[in-house]
PDB file of C-alpha atoms and ligand atoms in Angstrom:
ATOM      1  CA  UNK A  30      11.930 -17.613  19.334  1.00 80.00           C
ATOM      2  CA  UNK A  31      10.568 -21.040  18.549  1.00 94.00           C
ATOM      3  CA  UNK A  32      11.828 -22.842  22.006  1.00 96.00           C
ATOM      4  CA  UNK A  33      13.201 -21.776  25.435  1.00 97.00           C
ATOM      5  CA  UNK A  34      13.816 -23.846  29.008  1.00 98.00           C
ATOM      6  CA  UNK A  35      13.026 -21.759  31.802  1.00 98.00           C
ATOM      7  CA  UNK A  36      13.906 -22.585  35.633  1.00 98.00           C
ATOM      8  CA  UNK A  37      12.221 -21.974  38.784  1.00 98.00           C
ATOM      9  CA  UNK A  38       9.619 -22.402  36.780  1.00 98.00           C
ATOM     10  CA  UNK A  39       6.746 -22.603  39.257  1.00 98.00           C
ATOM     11  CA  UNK A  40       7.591 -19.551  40.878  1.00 95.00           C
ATOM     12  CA  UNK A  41       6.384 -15.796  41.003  1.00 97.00           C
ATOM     13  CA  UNK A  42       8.878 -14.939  38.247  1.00 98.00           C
ATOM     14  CA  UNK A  43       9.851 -17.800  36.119  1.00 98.00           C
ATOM     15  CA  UNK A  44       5.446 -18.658  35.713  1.00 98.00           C
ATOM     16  CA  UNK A  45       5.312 -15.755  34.376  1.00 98.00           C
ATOM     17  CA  UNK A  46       7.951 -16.258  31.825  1.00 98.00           C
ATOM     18  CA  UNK A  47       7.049 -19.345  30.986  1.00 98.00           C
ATOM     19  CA  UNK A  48       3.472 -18.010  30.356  1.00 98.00           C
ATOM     20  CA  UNK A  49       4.260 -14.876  28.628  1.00 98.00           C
ATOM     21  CA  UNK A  50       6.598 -16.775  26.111  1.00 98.00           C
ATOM     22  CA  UNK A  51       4.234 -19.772  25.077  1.00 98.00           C
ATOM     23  CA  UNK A  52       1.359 -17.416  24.901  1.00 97.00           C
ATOM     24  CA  UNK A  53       3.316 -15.802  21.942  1.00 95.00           C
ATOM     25  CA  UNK A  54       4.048 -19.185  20.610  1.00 97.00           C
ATOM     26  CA  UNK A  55       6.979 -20.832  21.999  1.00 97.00           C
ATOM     27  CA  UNK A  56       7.406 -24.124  23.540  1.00 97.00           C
ATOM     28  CA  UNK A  57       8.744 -23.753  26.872  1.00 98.00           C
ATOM     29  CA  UNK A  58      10.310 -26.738  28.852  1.00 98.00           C
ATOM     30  CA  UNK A  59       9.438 -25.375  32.115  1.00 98.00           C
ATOM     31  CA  UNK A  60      11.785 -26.481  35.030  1.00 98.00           C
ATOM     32  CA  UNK A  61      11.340 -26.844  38.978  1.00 98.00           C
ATOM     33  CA  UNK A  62      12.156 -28.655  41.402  1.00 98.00           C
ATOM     34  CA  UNK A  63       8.252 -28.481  43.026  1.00 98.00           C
ATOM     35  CA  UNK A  64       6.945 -30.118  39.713  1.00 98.00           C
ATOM     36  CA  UNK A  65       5.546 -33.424  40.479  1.00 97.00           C
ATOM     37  CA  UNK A  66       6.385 -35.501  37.297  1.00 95.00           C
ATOM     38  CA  UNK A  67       5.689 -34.518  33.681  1.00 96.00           C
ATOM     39  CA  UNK A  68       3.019 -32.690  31.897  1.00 97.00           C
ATOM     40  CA  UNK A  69       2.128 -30.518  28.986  1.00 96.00           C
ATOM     41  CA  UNK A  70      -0.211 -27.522  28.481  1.00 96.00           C
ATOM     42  CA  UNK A  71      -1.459 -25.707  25.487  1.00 95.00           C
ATOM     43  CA  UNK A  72      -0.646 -22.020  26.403  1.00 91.00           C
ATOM     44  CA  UNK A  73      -1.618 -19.072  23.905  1.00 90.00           C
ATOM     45  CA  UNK A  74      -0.199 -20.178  20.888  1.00 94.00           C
ATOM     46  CA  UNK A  75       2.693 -22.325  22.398  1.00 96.00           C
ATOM     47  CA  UNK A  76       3.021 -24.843  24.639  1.00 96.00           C
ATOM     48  CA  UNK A  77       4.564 -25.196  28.184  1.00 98.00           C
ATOM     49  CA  UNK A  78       5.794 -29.016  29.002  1.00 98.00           C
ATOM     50  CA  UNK A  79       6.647 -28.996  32.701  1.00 98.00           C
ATOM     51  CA  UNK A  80       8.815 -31.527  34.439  1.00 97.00           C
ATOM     52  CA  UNK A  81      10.038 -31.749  37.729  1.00 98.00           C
ATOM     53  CA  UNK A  82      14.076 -30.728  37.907  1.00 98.00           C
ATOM     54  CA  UNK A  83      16.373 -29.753  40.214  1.00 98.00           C
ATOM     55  CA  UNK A  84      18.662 -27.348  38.633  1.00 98.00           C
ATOM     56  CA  UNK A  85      21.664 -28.437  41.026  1.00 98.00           C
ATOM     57  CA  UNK A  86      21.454 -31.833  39.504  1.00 98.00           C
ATOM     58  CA  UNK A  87      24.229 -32.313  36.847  1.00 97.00           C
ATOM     59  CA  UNK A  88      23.167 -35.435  35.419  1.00 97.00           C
ATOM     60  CA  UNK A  89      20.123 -34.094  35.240  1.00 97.00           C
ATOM     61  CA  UNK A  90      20.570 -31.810  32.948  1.00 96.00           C
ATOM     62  CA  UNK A  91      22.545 -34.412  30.459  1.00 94.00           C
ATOM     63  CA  UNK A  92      18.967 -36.093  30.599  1.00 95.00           C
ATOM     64  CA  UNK A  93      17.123 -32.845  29.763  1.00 94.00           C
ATOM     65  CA  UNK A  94      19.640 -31.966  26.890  1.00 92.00           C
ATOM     66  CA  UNK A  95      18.756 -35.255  25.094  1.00 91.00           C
ATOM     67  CA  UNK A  96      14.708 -34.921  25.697  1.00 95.00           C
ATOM     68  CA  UNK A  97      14.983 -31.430  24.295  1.00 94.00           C
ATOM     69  CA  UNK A  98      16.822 -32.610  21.306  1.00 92.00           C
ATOM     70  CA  UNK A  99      15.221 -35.813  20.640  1.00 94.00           C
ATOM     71  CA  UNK A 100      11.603 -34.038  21.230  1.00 95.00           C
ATOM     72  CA  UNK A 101      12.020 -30.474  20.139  1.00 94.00           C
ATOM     73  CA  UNK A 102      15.442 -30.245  18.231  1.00 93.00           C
ATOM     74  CA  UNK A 103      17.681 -27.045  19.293  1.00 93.00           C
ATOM     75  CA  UNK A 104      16.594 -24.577  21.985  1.00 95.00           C
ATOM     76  CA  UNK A 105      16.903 -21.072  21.127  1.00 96.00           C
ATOM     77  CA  UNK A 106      16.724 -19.470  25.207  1.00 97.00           C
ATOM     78  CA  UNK A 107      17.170 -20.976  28.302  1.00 98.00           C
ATOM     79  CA  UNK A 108      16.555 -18.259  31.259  1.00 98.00           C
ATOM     80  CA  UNK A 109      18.113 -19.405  34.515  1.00 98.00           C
ATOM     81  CA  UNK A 110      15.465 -18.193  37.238  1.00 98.00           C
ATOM     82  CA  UNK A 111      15.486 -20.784  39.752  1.00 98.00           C
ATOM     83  CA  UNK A 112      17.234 -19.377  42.993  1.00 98.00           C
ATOM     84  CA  UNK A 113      16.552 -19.963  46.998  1.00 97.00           C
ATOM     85  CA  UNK A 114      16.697 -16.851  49.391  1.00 96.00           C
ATOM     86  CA  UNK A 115      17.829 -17.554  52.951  1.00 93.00           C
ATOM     87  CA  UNK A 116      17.912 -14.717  54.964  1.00 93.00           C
ATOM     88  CA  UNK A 117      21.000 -15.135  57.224  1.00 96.00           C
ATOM     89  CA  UNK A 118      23.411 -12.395  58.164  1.00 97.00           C
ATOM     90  CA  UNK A 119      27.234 -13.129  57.126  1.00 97.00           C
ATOM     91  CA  UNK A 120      28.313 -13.815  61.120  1.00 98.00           C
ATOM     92  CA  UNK A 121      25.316 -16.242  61.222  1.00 98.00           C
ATOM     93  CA  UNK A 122      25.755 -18.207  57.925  1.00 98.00           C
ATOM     94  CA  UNK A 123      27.076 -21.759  58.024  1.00 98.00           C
ATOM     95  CA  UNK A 124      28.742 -23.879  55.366  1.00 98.00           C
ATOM     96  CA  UNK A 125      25.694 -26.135  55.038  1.00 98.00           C
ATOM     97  CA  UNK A 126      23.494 -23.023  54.615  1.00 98.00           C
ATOM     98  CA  UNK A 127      26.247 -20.938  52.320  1.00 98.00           C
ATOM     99  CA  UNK A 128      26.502 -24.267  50.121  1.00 98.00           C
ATOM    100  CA  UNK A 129      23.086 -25.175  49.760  1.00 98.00           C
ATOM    101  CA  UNK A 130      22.542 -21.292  48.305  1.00 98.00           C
ATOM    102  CA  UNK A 131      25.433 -21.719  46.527  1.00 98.00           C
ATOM    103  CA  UNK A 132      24.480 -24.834  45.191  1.00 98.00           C
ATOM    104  CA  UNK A 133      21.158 -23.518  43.328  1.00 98.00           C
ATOM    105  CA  UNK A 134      21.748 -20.123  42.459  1.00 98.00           C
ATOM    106  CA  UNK A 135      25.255 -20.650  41.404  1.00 98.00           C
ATOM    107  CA  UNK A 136      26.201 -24.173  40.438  1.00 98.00           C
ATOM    108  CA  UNK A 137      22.654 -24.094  38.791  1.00 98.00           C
ATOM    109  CA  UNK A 138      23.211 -21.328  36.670  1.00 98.00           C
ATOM    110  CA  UNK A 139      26.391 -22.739  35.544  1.00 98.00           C
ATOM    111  CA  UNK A 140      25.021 -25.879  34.923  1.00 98.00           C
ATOM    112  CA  UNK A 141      22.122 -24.370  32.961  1.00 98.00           C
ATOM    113  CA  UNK A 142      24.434 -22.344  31.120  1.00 98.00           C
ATOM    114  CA  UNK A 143      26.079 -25.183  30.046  1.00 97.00           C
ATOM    115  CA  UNK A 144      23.695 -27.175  29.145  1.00 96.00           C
ATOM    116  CA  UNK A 145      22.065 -24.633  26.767  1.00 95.00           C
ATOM    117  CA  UNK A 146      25.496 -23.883  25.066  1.00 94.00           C
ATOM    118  CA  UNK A 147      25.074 -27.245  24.068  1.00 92.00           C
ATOM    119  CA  UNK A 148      21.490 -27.229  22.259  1.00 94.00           C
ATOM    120  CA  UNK A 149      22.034 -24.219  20.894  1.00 94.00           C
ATOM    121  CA  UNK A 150      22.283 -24.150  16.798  1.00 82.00           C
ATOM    122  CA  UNK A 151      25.143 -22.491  15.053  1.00 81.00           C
ATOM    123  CA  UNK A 152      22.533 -19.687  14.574  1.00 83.00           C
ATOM    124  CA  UNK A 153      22.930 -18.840  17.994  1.00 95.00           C
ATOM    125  CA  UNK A 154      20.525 -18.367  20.996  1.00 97.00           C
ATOM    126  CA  UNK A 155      20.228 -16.226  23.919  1.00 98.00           C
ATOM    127  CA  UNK A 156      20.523 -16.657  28.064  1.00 98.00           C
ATOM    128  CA  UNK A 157      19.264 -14.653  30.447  1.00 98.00           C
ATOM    129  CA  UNK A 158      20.621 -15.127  34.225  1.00 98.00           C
ATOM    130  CA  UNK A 159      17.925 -13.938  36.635  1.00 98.00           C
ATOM    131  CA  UNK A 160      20.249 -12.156  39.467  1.00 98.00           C
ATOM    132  CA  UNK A 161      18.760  -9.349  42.119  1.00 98.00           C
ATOM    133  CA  UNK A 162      19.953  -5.886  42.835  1.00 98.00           C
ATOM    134  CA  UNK A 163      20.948  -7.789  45.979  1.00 96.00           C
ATOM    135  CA  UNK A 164      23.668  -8.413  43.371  1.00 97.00           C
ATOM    136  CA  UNK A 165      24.710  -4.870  42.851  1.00 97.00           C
ATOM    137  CA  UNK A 166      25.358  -3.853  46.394  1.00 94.00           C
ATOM    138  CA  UNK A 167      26.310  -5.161  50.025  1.00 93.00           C
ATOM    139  CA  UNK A 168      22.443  -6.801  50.548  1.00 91.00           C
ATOM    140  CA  UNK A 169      22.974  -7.206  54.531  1.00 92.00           C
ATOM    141  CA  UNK A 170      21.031  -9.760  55.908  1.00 94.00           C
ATOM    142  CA  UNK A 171      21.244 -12.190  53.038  1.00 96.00           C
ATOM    143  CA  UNK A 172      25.125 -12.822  52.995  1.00 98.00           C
ATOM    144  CA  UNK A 173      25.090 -15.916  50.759  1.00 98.00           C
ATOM    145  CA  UNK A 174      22.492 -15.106  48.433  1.00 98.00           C
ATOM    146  CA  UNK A 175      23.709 -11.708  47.997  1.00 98.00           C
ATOM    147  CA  UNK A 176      26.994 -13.483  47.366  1.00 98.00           C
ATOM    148  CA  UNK A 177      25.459 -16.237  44.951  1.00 98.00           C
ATOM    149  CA  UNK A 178      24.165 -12.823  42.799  1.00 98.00           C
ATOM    150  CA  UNK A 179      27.371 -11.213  42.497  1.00 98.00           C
ATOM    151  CA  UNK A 180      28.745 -13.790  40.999  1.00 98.00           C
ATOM    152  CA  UNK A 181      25.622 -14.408  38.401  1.00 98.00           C
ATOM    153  CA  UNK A 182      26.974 -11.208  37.446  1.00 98.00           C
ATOM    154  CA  UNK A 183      31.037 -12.618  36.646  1.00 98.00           C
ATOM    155  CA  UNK A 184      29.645 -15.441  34.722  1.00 98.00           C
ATOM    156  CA  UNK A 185      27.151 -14.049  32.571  1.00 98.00           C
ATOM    157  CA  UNK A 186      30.045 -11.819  31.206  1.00 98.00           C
ATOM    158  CA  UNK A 187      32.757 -14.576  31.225  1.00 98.00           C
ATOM    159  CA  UNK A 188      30.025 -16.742  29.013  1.00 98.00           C
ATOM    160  CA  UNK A 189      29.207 -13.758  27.024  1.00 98.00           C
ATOM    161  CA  UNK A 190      32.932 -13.418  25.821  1.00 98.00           C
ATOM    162  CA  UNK A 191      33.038 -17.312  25.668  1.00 97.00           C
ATOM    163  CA  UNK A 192      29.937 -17.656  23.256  1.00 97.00           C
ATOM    164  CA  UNK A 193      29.744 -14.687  21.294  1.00 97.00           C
ATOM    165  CA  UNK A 194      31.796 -16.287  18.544  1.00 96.00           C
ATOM    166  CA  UNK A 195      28.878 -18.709  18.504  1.00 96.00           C
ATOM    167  CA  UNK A 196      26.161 -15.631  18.629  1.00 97.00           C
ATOM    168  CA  UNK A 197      25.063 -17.108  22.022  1.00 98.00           C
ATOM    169  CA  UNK A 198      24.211 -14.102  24.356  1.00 98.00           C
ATOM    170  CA  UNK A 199      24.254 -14.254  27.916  1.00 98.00           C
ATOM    171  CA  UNK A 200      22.878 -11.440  30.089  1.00 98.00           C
ATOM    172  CA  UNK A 201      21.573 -10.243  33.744  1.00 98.00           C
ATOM    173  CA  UNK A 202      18.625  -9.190  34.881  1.00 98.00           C
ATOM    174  CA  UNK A 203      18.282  -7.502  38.292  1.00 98.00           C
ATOM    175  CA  UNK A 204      14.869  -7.303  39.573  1.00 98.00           C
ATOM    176  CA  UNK A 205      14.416  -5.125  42.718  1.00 97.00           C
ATOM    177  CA  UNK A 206      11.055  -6.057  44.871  1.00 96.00           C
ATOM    178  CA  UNK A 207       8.942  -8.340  43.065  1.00 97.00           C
ATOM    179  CA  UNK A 208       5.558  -9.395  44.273  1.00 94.00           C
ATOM    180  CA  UNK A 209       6.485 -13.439  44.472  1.00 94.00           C
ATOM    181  CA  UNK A 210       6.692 -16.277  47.247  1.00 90.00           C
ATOM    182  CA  UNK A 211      10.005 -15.275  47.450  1.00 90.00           C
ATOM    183  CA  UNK A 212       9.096 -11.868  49.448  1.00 88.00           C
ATOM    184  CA  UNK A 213       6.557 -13.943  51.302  1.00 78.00           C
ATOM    185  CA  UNK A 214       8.542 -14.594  54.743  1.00 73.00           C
ATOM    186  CA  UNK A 215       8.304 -10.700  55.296  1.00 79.00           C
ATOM    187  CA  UNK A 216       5.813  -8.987  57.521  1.00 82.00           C
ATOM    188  CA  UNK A 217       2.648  -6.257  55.875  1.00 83.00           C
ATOM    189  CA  UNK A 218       4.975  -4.565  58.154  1.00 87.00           C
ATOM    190  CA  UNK A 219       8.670  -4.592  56.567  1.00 85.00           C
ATOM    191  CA  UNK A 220       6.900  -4.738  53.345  1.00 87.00           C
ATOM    192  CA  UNK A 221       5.593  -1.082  53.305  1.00 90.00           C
ATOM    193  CA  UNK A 222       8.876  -0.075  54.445  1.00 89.00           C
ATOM    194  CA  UNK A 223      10.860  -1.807  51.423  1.00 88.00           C
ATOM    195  CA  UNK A 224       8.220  -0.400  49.222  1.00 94.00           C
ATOM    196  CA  UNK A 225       8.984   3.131  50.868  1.00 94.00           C
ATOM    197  CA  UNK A 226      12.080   3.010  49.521  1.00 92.00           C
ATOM    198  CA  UNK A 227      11.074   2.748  46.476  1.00 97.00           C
ATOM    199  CA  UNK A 228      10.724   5.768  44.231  1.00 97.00           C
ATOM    200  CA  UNK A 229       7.782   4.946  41.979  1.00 98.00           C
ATOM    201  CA  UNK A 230       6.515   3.468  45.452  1.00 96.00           C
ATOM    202  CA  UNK A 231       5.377  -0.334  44.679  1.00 96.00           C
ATOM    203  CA  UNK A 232       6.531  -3.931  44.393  1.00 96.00           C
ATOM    204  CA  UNK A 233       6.960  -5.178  40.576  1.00 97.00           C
ATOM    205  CA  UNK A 234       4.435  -7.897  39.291  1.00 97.00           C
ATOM    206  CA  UNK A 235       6.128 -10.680  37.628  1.00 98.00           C
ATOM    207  CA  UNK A 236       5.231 -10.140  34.921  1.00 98.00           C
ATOM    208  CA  UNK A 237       6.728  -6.808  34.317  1.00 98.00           C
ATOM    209  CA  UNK A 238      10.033  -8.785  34.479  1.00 98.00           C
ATOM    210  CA  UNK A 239       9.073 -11.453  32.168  1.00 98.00           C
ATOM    211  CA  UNK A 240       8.469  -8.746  29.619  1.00 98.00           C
ATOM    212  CA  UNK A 241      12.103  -7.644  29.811  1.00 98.00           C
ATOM    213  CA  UNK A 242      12.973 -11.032  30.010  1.00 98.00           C
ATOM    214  CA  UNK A 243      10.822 -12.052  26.470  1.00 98.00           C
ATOM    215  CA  UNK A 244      12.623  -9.126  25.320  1.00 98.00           C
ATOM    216  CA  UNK A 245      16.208 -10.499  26.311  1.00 98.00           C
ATOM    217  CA  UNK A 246      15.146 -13.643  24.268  1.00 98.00           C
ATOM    218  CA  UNK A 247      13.703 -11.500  21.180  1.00 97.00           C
ATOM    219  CA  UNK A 248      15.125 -10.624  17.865  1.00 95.00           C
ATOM    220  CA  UNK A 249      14.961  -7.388  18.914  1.00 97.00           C
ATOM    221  CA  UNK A 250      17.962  -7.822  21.266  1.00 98.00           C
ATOM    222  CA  UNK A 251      20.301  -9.257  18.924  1.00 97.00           C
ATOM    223  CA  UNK A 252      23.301  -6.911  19.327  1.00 98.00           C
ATOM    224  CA  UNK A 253      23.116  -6.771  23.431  1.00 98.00           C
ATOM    225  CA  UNK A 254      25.333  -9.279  25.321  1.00 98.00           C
ATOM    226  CA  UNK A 255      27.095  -9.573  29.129  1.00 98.00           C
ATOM    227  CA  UNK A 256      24.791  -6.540  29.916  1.00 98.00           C
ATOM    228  CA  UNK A 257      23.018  -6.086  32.925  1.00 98.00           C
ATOM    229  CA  UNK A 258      19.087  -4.639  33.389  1.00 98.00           C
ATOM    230  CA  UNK A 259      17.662  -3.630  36.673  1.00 98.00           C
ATOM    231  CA  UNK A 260      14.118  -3.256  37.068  1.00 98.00           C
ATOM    232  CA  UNK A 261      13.778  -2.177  40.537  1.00 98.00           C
ATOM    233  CA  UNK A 262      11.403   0.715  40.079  1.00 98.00           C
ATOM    234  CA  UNK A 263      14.372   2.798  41.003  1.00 98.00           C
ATOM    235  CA  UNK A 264      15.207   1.860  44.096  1.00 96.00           C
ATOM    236  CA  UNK A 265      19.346   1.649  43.474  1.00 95.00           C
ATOM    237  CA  UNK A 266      19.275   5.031  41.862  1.00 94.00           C
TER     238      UNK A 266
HETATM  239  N1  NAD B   5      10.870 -11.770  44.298  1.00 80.29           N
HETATM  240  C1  NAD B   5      11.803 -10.841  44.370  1.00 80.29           C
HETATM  241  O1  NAD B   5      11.612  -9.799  45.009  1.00 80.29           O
HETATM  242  C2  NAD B   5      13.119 -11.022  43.664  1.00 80.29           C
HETATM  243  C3  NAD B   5      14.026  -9.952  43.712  1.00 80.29           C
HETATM  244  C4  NAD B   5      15.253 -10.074  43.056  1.00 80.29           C
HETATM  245  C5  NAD B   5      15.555 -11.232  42.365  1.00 80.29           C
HETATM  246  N2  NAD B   5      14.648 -12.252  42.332  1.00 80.29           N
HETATM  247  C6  NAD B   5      15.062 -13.445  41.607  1.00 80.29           C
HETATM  248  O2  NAD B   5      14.043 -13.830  40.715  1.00 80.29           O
HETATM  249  C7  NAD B   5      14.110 -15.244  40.507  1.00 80.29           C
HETATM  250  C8  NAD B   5      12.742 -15.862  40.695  1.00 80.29           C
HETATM  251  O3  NAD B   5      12.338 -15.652  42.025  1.00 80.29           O
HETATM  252  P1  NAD B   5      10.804 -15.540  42.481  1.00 80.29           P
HETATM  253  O4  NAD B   5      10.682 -14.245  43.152  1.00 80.29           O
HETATM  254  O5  NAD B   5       9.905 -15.882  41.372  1.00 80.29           O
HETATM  255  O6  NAD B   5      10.816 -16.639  43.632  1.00 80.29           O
HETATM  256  P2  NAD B   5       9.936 -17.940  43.863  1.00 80.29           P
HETATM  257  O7  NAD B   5      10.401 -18.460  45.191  1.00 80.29           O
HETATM  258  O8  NAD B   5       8.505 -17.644  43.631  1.00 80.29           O
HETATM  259  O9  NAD B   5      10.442 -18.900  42.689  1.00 80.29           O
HETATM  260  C9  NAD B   5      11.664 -19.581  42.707  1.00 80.29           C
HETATM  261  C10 NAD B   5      11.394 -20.963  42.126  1.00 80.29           C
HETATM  262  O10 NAD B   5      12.654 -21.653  42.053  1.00 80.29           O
HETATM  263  C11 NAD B   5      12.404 -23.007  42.379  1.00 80.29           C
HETATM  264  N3  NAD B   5      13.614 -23.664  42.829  1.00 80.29           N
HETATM  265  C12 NAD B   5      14.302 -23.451  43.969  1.00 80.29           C
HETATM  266  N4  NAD B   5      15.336 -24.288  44.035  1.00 80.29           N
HETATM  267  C13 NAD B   5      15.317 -25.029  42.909  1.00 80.29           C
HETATM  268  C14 NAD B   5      16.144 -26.078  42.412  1.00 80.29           C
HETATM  269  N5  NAD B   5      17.206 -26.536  43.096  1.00 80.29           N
HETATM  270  N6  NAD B   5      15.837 -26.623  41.209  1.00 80.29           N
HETATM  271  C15 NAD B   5      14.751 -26.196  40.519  1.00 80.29           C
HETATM  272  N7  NAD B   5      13.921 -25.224  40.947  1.00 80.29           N
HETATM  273  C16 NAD B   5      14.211 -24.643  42.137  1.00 80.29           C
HETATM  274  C17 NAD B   5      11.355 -22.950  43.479  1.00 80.29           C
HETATM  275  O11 NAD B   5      10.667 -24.188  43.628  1.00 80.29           O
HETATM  276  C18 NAD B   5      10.476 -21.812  43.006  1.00 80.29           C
HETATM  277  O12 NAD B   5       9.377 -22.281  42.242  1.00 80.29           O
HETATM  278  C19 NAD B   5      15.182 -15.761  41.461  1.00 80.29           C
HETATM  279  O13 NAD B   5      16.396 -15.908  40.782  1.00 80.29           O
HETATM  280  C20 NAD B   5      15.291 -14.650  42.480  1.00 80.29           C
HETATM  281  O14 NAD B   5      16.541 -14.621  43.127  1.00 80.29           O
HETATM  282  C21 NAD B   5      13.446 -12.187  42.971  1.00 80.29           C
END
C-alpha cells in the first residue's frame, strides 16, 4: 500500500489511521475540514500531507483527484471517516439538521467513493467506509446519523458489485464506543453506563480501529469485499 486519502482526518479515528499507515510507509493525503491550509509531515517511514477539505464539497474533490495524480500518481485506499454526530431524536430532527448529517456522512462518502474509483489503477485498490453499529440497529436518539450509517452500509455493497470487475473493494467498518471527540458531548456519567454495556467493559482507542482499518487496505485482504466488521468490544452481540 504505497498511497491512501483518508477523511476526517483530524479526528479521534481517522489521526490514527493516517498515523498508523504512514508510519508503515505510505503517503497519506490526510483530509478535514478543521485543517487550516496545506502541510506535510514525515511520519514513520511515510509521509502524511494534510490539507484542509470538506468532504461535502464536490468540486472539491475534482481538485484533489488532479493533486493526487499530478503529485503522487494513483491512490491505492481512500478510507471515508469523516462523519458529524448530532444527537437529535427522530420527532425532534429538522430538515436543516437531517441534511446537514446527510450531507457529510452520506453525500461525502459517495463523493469520496467516487473520487477514488477514479485514481485507482487497473490493479485495483481498496475503500473502507467508516459506519457505526449505530448502523446496525434502531440507534434512538441519533435519528439522522443513525440513518446516514445505514445507508453507508447499501453503498459500500452496491460499489462493491460495481467495482469488483476493476478489483476495487469497498467495505464497512462498524466501530462501537470509541474513545474520540466524537463521544465528548457525553457526561463521566452516561459514559460508565455505555461502557457497562459493554462486555469486555471499555471504550476502544482509535487506534484499535485503525489496525482493522490498515488491515482493510492490506494485501492481506485481497479476497474480502461489501463485508462489514464491527469492533464494538461486543456490545451488539
Ligand atoms: N467515536 C465513536 O464512538 C464512533 C463510534 C462509531 C462510529 N464512529 C465513526 O468513526 C468516524 C470517525 O469519528 P471519530 O470518533 O474519530 O470522530 P471525530 O469527531 O474525532 O472525527 C471526525 C472528523 O471528521 C471531520 N469532519 C466533519 N465534517 C467534515 C467535513 N464536512 N469534511 C471534512 N471533515 C469533516 C471533523 O473535523 C473531525 O476531525 C466517523 O465516521 C464516526 O461516525 C465513531
Amino acid at each position: 500500500m504505497k498511497t491512501a486519502i483518508v477523511t476526517g482526518a483530524a479526528g479521534g479515528i481517522g489521526a490514527a489511521i493516517a498515523t498508523l499507515l504512514a508510519s508503515s510507509g505510505a503517503t497519506v493525503i490526510a483530509l478535514d475540514r478543521s485543517f487550516t491550509g496545506v502541510s506535510e509531515q514525515a511520519t514513520g517511514a511515510g509521509q502524511v500531507l494534510s490539507a484542509s477539505f470538506d468532504v461535502t464539497d464536490e468540486a472539491g474533490w475534482a481538485g484533489i483527484c488532479d493533486m493526487t495524480a499530478r503529485r503522487f500518481g494513483p491512490i491505492d485506499a481512500l478510507v471515508n471517516n469523516a462523519a458529524i454526530f448530532n444527537p437529535v431524536p427522530f420527532l425532534d430532527e429538522s430538515v436543516a439538521g437531517f441534511q446537514a448529517v446527510t450531507d457529510v456522512n452520506q453525500l461525502g462518502t459517495f463523493l469520496g467513493m467516487r473520487a477514488a474509483a477514479t485514481l485507482m489503477p487497473t490493479r485495483g485498490g481498496s475503500i473502507v467506509n467508516v459506519c457505526s453499529t449505530g448502523g446496525l440497529r434502531g440507534f434512538s436518539g441519533a435519528f439522522a446519523y443513525s440513518t446516514s450509517k445505514w445507508a453507508i452500509r447499501g453503498m459500500t455493497k452496491v460499489a462493491a458489485r460495481e467495482l469488483a470487475h476493476r478489483n476495487i473493494r469497498v467495505n464497512a467498518v462498524h466501530p462501537g464506543l470509541v474513545d474520540t471527540p466524537m463521544l465528548g458531548e457525553n457526561t463521566a456519567e452516561s459514559l460508565a453506563g455505555m461502557t457497562a454495556s459493554v462486555p469486555l467493559n471499555r471504550l476502544a482507542s482509535p487506534k484499535e480501529v485503525a489496525h482493522l482499518i490498515a488491515f482493510l487496505v492490506s494485501p492481506g485482504s485481497e479476497y474480502i469485499t461489501g463485508s462489514e466488521f464491527t469492533i464494538d468490544g461486543g456490545q451488539t452481540i
